[in-house]
Amino acid sequence: MDGCKNPMSFADLGLSPELLLAVEQAGYTEPTPIQAQAIPVVLMGRDVLGCAQTGTGKTAGFTLPMIEILAAGRSKARMPRSLILAPTRELAAQVAENFDKYGKNHKLTKALIIGGESMSDQIALLDRGVDVLIATPGRLLDMFERGRILLTDVKILVIDEADRMLDMGFIPDVERIVGLLPKIRQTLFFSATLGPEIRRLADAFLMNPKEITVAAPSSAATTIEQFLAVVEEIDKRETLRHIIRVEDVKNAFIFCNRKRDVDVLFRSLKKHHFDVVQLHGDMAQPARMEALGKFKSGEARLLVCSDVAARGIDIKAVSHVFNFDVPIHSEDYVHRIGRTGRAGQTGRAYTIATPDDGRFVVGIEKLIGTVIPRIAVEGVPALDLVMDPKRRGRGGKTAERPSRDGRKARGARDEVRTEEAPPREDRPAREERVPREERAPREDRVPREDRAPREDRVPREERAPREDRAPREDRAPREDRRNAKDRDSRKGRDRGERGGRRERFDSLGIGEMTHRDDAIGFGDHMPDFMLRTVTVKG
Ligand code: AMP
């Protein structure tokens, strides 16, 4: 785990013999710090505010005592006894796997309620009654609105990765869900960070919680060998291919900073006959699951991914991590390379930098407290990092750009390499910036319009009905609506104005028209590109 020795044993924590057996079968010899601190407190029935990241063993920290508590008692149809909210489907699925692993010696039932999967199967499970419900907020609300679930019997609530929920704009949904639960309950609230907004939520959801903080992994495991290659931007792919070919790569995560580049690199590797899959949030859920499944089973050796899509995904025995881009935030470097070298196994992490990445590499080396050894790759010129953005060296992004046909624009270097080149932060270089949704979560910032980042947004069909929309059952029957539509469009035509359309909305009880409703030719849907602000440079 994080290298921190804990003298306590699982047997000291008050767990039953069945759970101790499951823990032993999982191969764990001693509890991690979060487990040692959280398990006894949860067993006492107290609320917990846990500040811990993935990788600390927090899932077992709440799953084990929950199984212990739920072992006594039975569930009723459509009335789950406990609820775990996770921000993404992958994380929810991972929690469900944990329940199977630790609950194998118990007869508890669980349901995983996430988007992108058959609703009827999920409904059938709920109808039978479940002890543990693991859900993403959108699908859960949808089920609730359809009358498929009652939350009045929930005795334990877990909110996992709260800061990520905030980052993804799910907090209004979470607040709504919490409002549907009994006031008297036990709440376990986990977040990697505890900024003001997270604290506000914790104050609202928890009662006299025990606060448990475990240190973020700020140093990379000593079992990971790290290397850094500094090359021209245009040589990065060749560098990566070369290293993969000469290394004994059993399986590897390959991280890009932007999801757009994930796809480009994935296609490039595929073209070069590597067995590779990709993972980013713009992909449909079945494709995401398929890619992950292939990588987990070993069918695909390489997974190209973005930080956001791959965050929290737990795969053991990963032999390599490649940073195709140097992460902007140093902590991301630690998280990325922490995918390898787990549980005492050795791992190798390669980072491919361009000279311009100097200050990011320095930030990483400061955080991990060591200088990453530089390597040269055969056939690719090795360069130096540039620390001062004003003094660009050879190979900086502005020093030499690939021409349109992808080849180097030879001779361009001297022309462009100027001392006056504006510092990085003054240049707009939009295409070089990490998109808003891929930046490290700043929890004190509510995302624009409280929306989830596009790549992680829940597809329309899984979203809870909009609150400003009249509930389905309150709306006029379809037939009537159609008649009203015909009538009103006639009215509108007769008047030669759009008043008919407004009346139609009013008559349906939908309320005030928004600018979206006002769009002609798009029905109720206004494509996002129509709403985007465009700045025209004079
Ligand atoms: P989590 O932080 O819950 O995502 O857990 C990260 C990884 O640590 C998972 O692969 C767990 O199986 C593993 N793990 C959890 N508890 C322990 C433990 N006590 N000893 C060793 N590994 C553990």
mmCIF file with all atom_site columns, N, CA, C and O in Angstrom, residues 212-241:
data_model
loop_
_atom_site.group_PDB
_atom_site.id
_atom_site.type_symbol
_atom_site.label_atom_id
_atom_site.label_alt_id
_atom_site.label_comp_id
_atom_site.label_asym_id
_atom_site.label_entity_id
_atom_site.label_seq_id
_atom_site.pdbx_PDB_ins_code
_atom_site.Cartn_x
_atom_site.Cartn_y
_atom_site.Cartn_z
_atom_site.occupancy
_atom_site.B_iso_or_equiv
_atom_site.pdbx_formal_charge
_atom_site.auth_seq_id
_atom_site.auth_comp_id
_atom_site.auth_asym_id
_atom_site.auth_atom_id
_atom_site.pdbx_PDB_model_num
ATOM 1   N N  . ILE A 1 212 ? -11.122 11.351 9.877   1.00 0.00 ? 212 ILE A N  1
ATOM 2   C CA . ILE A 1 212 ? -9.934  10.514 9.711   1.00 0.00 ? 212 ILE A CA 1
ATOM 3   C C  . ILE A 1 212 ? -9.209  10.959 8.437   1.00 0.00 ? 212 ILE A C  1
ATOM 4   O O  . ILE A 1 212 ? -9.798  10.978 7.361   1.00 0.00 ? 212 ILE A O  1
ATOM 5   N N  . THR A 1 213 ? -7.969  11.321 8.592   1.00 0.00 ? 213 THR A N  1
ATOM 6   C CA . THR A 1 213 ? -7.211  11.763 7.423   1.00 0.00 ? 213 THR A CA 1
ATOM 7   C C  . THR A 1 213 ? -5.998  10.862 7.252   1.00 0.00 ? 213 THR A C  1
ATOM 8   O O  . THR A 1 213 ? -5.246  10.651 8.203   1.00 0.00 ? 213 THR A O  1
ATOM 9   N N  . VAL A 1 214 ? -5.848  10.317 6.078   1.00 0.00 ? 214 VAL A N  1
ATOM 10  C CA . VAL A 1 214 ? -4.604  9.588  5.823   1.00 0.00 ? 214 VAL A CA 1
ATOM 11  C C  . VAL A 1 214 ? -3.833  10.340 4.739   1.00 0.00 ? 214 VAL A C  1
ATOM 12  O O  . VAL A 1 214 ? -4.420  10.913 3.829   1.00 0.00 ? 214 VAL A O  1
ATOM 13  N N  . ALA A 1 215 ? -2.544  10.338 4.903   1.00 0.00 ? 215 ALA A N  1
ATOM 14  C CA . ALA A 1 215 ? -1.696  11.144 4.024   1.00 0.00 ? 215 ALA A CA 1
ATOM 15  C C  . ALA A 1 215 ? -1.844  10.709 2.583   1.00 0.00 ? 215 ALA A C  1
ATOM 16  O O  . ALA A 1 215 ? -1.959  9.517  2.289   1.00 0.00 ? 215 ALA A O  1
ATOM 17  N N  . ALA A 1 216 ? -1.845  11.700 1.695   1.00 0.00 ? 216 ALA A N  1
ATOM 18  C CA . ALA A 1 216 ? -1.863  11.407 0.264   1.00 0.00 ? 216 ALA A CA 1
ATOM 19  C C  . ALA A 1 216 ? -0.515  10.801 -0.103  1.00 0.00 ? 216 ALA A C  1
ATOM 20  O O  . ALA A 1 216 ? 0.508   11.177 0.472   1.00 0.00 ? 216 ALA A O  1
ATOM 21  N N  . PRO A 1 217 ? -0.515  9.847  -1.008  1.00 0.00 ? 217 PRO A N  1
ATOM 22  C CA . PRO A 1 217 ? 0.769   9.295  -1.397  1.00 0.00 ? 217 PRO A CA 1
ATOM 23  C C  . PRO A 1 217 ? 1.599   10.348 -2.104  1.00 0.00 ? 217 PRO A C  1
ATOM 24  O O  . PRO A 1 217 ? 1.319   10.705 -3.236  1.00 0.00 ? 217 PRO A O  1
ATOM 25  N N  . SER A 1 218 ? 2.550   10.933 -1.393  1.00 0.00 ? 218 SER A N  1
ATOM 26  C CA . SER A 1 218 ? 3.320   12.011 -2.013  1.00 0.00 ? 218 SER A CA 1
ATOM 27  C C  . SER A 1 218 ? 4.664   11.511 -2.515  1.00 0.00 ? 218 SER A C  1
ATOM 28  O O  . SER A 1 218 ? 5.422   12.226 -3.133  1.00 0.00 ? 218 SER A O  1
ATOM 29  N N  . SER A 1 219 ? 4.963   10.278 -2.204  1.00 0.00 ? 219 SER A N  1
ATOM 30  C CA . SER A 1 219 ? 6.204   9.751  -2.763  1.00 0.00 ? 219 SER A CA 1
ATOM 31  C C  . SER A 1 219 ? 5.905   8.455  -3.494  1.00 0.00 ? 219 SER A C  1
ATOM 32  O O  . SER A 1 219 ? 5.024   7.699  -3.105  1.00 0.00 ? 219 SER A O  1
ATOM 33  N N  . ALA A 1 220 ? 6.619   8.267  -4.553  1.00 0.00 ? 220 ALA A N  1
ATOM 34  C CA . ALA A 1 220 ? 6.389   7.077  -5.358  1.00 0.00 ? 220 ALA A CA 1
ATOM 35  C C  . ALA A 1 220 ? 6.992   5.872  -4.647  1.00 0.00 ? 220 ALA A C  1
ATOM 36  O O  . ALA A 1 220 ? 7.955   5.987  -3.904  1.00 0.00 ? 220 ALA A O  1
ATOM 37  N N  . ALA A 1 221 ? 6.361   4.719  -4.864  1.00 0.00 ? 221 ALA A N  1
ATOM 38  C CA . ALA A 1 221 ? 6.866   3.501  -4.234  1.00 0.00 ? 221 ALA A CA 1
ATOM 39  C C  . ALA A 1 221 ? 8.304   3.247  -4.684  1.00 0.00 ? 221 ALA A C  1
ATOM 40  O O  . ALA A 1 221 ? 8.671   3.535  -5.824  1.00 0.00 ? 221 ALA A O  1
ATOM 41  N N  . THR A 1 222 ? 9.074   2.691  -3.758  1.00 0.00 ? 222 THR A N  1
ATOM 42  C CA . THR A 1 222 ? 10.486  2.469  -4.079  1.00 0.00 ? 222 THR A CA 1
ATOM 43  C C  . THR A 1 222 ? 10.649  1.318  -5.068  1.00 0.00 ? 222 THR A C  1
ATOM 44  O O  . THR A 1 222 ? 11.722  1.099  -5.605  1.00 0.00 ? 222 THR A O  1
ATOM 45  N N  . THR A 1 223 ? 9.560   0.589  -5.290  1.00 0.00 ? 223 THR A N  1
ATOM 46  C CA . THR A 1 223 ? 9.644   -0.536 -6.223  1.00 0.00 ? 223 THR A CA 1
ATOM 47  C C  . THR A 1 223 ? 9.472   -0.083 -7.674  1.00 0.00 ? 223 THR A C  1
ATOM 48  O O  . THR A 1 223 ? 9.488   -0.897 -8.583  1.00 0.00 ? 223 THR A O  1
ATOM 49  N N  . ILE A 1 224 ? 9.288   1.218  -7.863  1.00 0.00 ? 224 ILE A N  1
ATOM 50  C CA . ILE A 1 224 ? 9.103   1.713  -9.238  1.00 0.00 ? 224 ILE A CA 1
ATOM 51  C C  . ILE A 1 224 ? 10.388  2.364  -9.736  1.00 0.00 ? 224 ILE A C  1
ATOM 52  O O  . ILE A 1 224 ? 10.901  3.292  -9.113  1.00 0.00 ? 224 ILE A O  1
ATOM 53  N N  . GLU A 1 225 ? 10.870  1.872  -10.851 1.00 0.00 ? 225 GLU A N  1
ATOM 54  C CA . GLU A 1 225 ? 12.030  2.518  -11.487 1.00 0.00 ? 225 GLU A CA 1
ATOM 55  C C  . GLU A 1 225 ? 11.498  3.556  -12.452 1.00 0.00 ? 225 GLU A C  1
ATOM 56  O O  . GLU A 1 225 ? 10.596  3.270  -13.245 1.00 0.00 ? 225 GLU A O  1
ATOM 57  N N  . GLN A 1 226 ? 12.071  4.742  -12.379 1.00 0.00 ? 226 GLN A N  1
ATOM 58  C CA . GLN A 1 226 ? 11.549  5.834  -13.206 1.00 0.00 ? 226 GLN A CA 1
ATOM 59  C C  . GLN A 1 226 ? 12.597  6.324  -14.206 1.00 0.00 ? 226 GLN A C  1
ATOM 60  O O  . GLN A 1 226 ? 13.791  6.341  -13.890 1.00 0.00 ? 226 GLN A O  1
ATOM 61  N N  . PHE A 1 227 ? 12.112  6.727  -15.354 1.00 0.00 ? 227 PHE A N  1
ATOM 62  C CA . PHE A 1 227 ? 13.003  7.221  -16.407 1.00 0.00 ? 227 PHE A CA 1
ATOM 63  C C  . PHE A 1 227 ? 12.339  8.388  -17.122 1.00 0.00 ? 227 PHE A C  1
ATOM 64  O O  . PHE A 1 227 ? 11.112  8.462  -17.182 1.00 0.00 ? 227 PHE A O  1
ATOM 65  N N  . LEU A 1 228 ? 13.184  9.235  -17.688 1.00 0.00 ? 228 LEU A N  1
ATOM 66  C CA . LEU A 1 228 ? 12.656  10.388 -18.416 1.00 0.00 ? 228 LEU A CA 1
ATOM 67  C C  . LEU A 1 228 ? 13.410  10.546 -19.731 1.00 0.00 ? 228 LEU A C  1
ATOM 68  O O  . LEU A 1 228 ? 14.647  10.607 -19.736 1.00 0.00 ? 228 LEU A O  1
ATOM 69  N N  . ALA A 1 229 ? 12.672  10.620 -20.822 1.00 0.00 ? 229 ALA A N  1
ATOM 70  C CA . ALA A 1 229 ? 13.284  10.892 -22.131 1.00 0.00 ? 229 ALA A CA 1
ATOM 71  C C  . ALA A 1 229 ? 12.823  12.272 -22.566 1.00 0.00 ? 229 ALA A C  1
ATOM 72  O O  . ALA A 1 229 ? 11.623  12.568 -22.524 1.00 0.00 ? 229 ALA A O  1
ATOM 73  N N  . VAL A 1 230 ? 13.782  13.126 -22.963 1.00 0.00 ? 230 VAL A N  1
ATOM 74  C CA . VAL A 1 230 ? 13.415  14.464 -23.449 1.00 0.00 ? 230 VAL A CA 1
ATOM 75  C C  . VAL A 1 230 ? 13.666  14.492 -24.953 1.00 0.00 ? 230 VAL A C  1
ATOM 76  O O  . VAL A 1 230 ? 14.804  14.323 -25.402 1.00 0.00 ? 230 VAL A O  1
ATOM 77  N N  . VAL A 1 231 ? 12.590  14.667 -25.686 1.00 0.00 ? 231 VAL A N  1
ATOM 78  C CA . VAL A 1 231 ? 12.689  14.606 -27.150 1.00 0.00 ? 231 VAL A CA 1
ATOM 79  C C  . VAL A 1 231 ? 11.841  15.696 -27.786 1.00 0.00 ? 231 VAL A C  1
ATOM 80  O O  . VAL A 1 231 ? 11.058  16.368 -27.104 1.00 0.00 ? 231 VAL A O  1
ATOM 81  N N  . GLU A 1 232 ? 11.989  15.822 -29.089 1.00 0.00 ? 232 GLU A N  1
ATOM 82  C CA . GLU A 1 232 ? 11.131  16.735 -29.836 1.00 0.00 ? 232 GLU A CA 1
ATOM 83  C C  . GLU A 1 232 ? 9.688   16.246 -29.738 1.00 0.00 ? 232 GLU A C  1
ATOM 84  O O  . GLU A 1 232 ? 9.449   15.035 -29.680 1.00 0.00 ? 232 GLU A O  1
ATOM 85  N N  . GLU A 1 233 ? 8.768   17.179 -29.803 1.00 0.00 ? 233 GLU A N  1
ATOM 86  C CA . GLU A 1 233 ? 7.344   16.809 -29.796 1.00 0.00 ? 233 GLU A CA 1
ATOM 87  C C  . GLU A 1 233 ? 7.068   15.742 -30.862 1.00 0.00 ? 233 GLU A C  1
ATOM 88  O O  . GLU A 1 233 ? 6.389   14.736 -30.607 1.00 0.00 ? 233 GLU A O  1
ATOM 89  N N  . ILE A 1 234 ? 7.624   15.961 -32.012 1.00 0.00 ? 234 ILE A N  1
ATOM 90  C CA . ILE A 1 234 ? 7.327   15.077 -33.139 1.00 0.00 ? 234 ILE A CA 1
ATOM 91  C C  . ILE A 1 234 ? 7.939   13.683 -32.994 1.00 0.00 ? 234 ILE A C  1
ATOM 92  O O  . ILE A 1 234 ? 7.524   12.735 -33.666 1.00 0.00 ? 234 ILE A O  1
ATOM 93  N N  . ASP A 1 235 ? 8.901   13.576 -32.096 1.00 0.00 ? 235 ASP A N  1
ATOM 94  C CA . ASP A 1 235 ? 9.547   12.264 -31.891 1.00 0.00 ? 235 ASP A CA 1
ATOM 95  C C  . ASP A 1 235 ? 8.911   11.457 -30.754 1.00 0.00 ? 235 ASP A C  1
ATOM 96  O O  . ASP A 1 235 ? 9.381   10.355 -30.435 1.00 0.00 ? 235 ASP A O  1
ATOM 97  N N  . LYS A 1 236 ? 7.883   12.002 -30.128 1.00 0.00 ? 236 LYS A N  1
ATOM 98  C CA . LYS A 1 236 ? 7.339   11.329 -28.938 1.00 0.00 ? 236 LYS A CA 1
ATOM 99  C C  . LYS A 1 236 ? 6.775   9.944  -29.246 1.00 0.00 ? 236 LYS A C  1
ATOM 100 O O  . LYS A 1 236 ? 6.992   8.987  -28.499 1.00 0.00 ? 236 LYS A O  1
ATOM 101 N N  . ARG A 1 237 ? 6.068   9.845  -30.348 1.00 0.00 ? 237 ARG A N  1
ATOM 102 C CA . ARG A 1 237 ? 5.452   8.540  -30.646 1.00 0.00 ? 237 ARG A CA 1
ATOM 103 C C  . ARG A 1 237 ? 6.501   7.486  -30.954 1.00 0.00 ? 237 ARG A C  1
ATOM 104 O O  . ARG A 1 237 ? 6.399   6.347  -30.510 1.00 0.00 ? 237 ARG A O  1
ATOM 105 N N  . GLU A 1 238 ? 7.520   7.903  -31.719 1.00 0.00 ? 238 GLU A N  1
ATOM 106 C CA . GLU A 1 238 ? 8.590   6.960  -32.051 1.00 0.00 ? 238 GLU A CA 1
ATOM 107 C C  . GLU A 1 238 ? 9.301   6.516  -30.761 1.00 0.00 ? 238 GLU A C  1
ATOM 108 O O  . GLU A 1 238 ? 9.636   5.345  -30.585 1.00 0.00 ? 238 GLU A O  1
ATOM 109 N N  . THR A 1 239 ? 9.511   7.482  -29.873 1.00 0.00 ? 239 THR A N  1
ATOM 110 C CA . THR A 1 239 ? 10.157  7.173  -28.594 1.00 0.00 ? 239 THR A CA 1
ATOM 111 C C  . THR A 1 239 ? 9.343   6.138  -27.825 1.00 0.00 ? 239 THR A C  1
ATOM 112 O O  . THR A 1 239 ? 9.875   5.141  -27.328 1.00 0.00 ? 239 THR A O  1
ATOM 113 N N  . LEU A 1 240 ? 8.051   6.372  -27.770 1.00 0.00 ? 240 LEU A N  1
ATOM 114 C CA . LEU A 1 240 ? 7.177   5.434  -27.038 1.00 0.00 ? 240 LEU A CA 1
ATOM 115 C C  . LEU A 1 240 ? 7.241   4.035  -27.665 1.00 0.00 ? 240 LEU A C  1
ATOM 116 O O  . LEU A 1 240 ? 7.419   3.034  -26.961 1.00 0.00 ? 240 LEU A O  1
ATOM 117 N N  . ARG A 1 241 ? 7.106   4.000  -28.976 1.00 0.00 ? 241 ARG A N  1
ATOM 118 C CA . ARG A 1 241 ? 7.108   2.685  -29.650 1.00 0.00 ? 241 ARG A CA 1
ATOM 119 C C  . ARG A 1 241 ? 8.407   1.954  -29.386 1.00 0.00 ? 241 ARG A C  1
ATOM 120 O O  . ARG A 1 241 ? 8.430   0.757  -29.117 1.00 0.00 ? 241 ARG A O  1
#
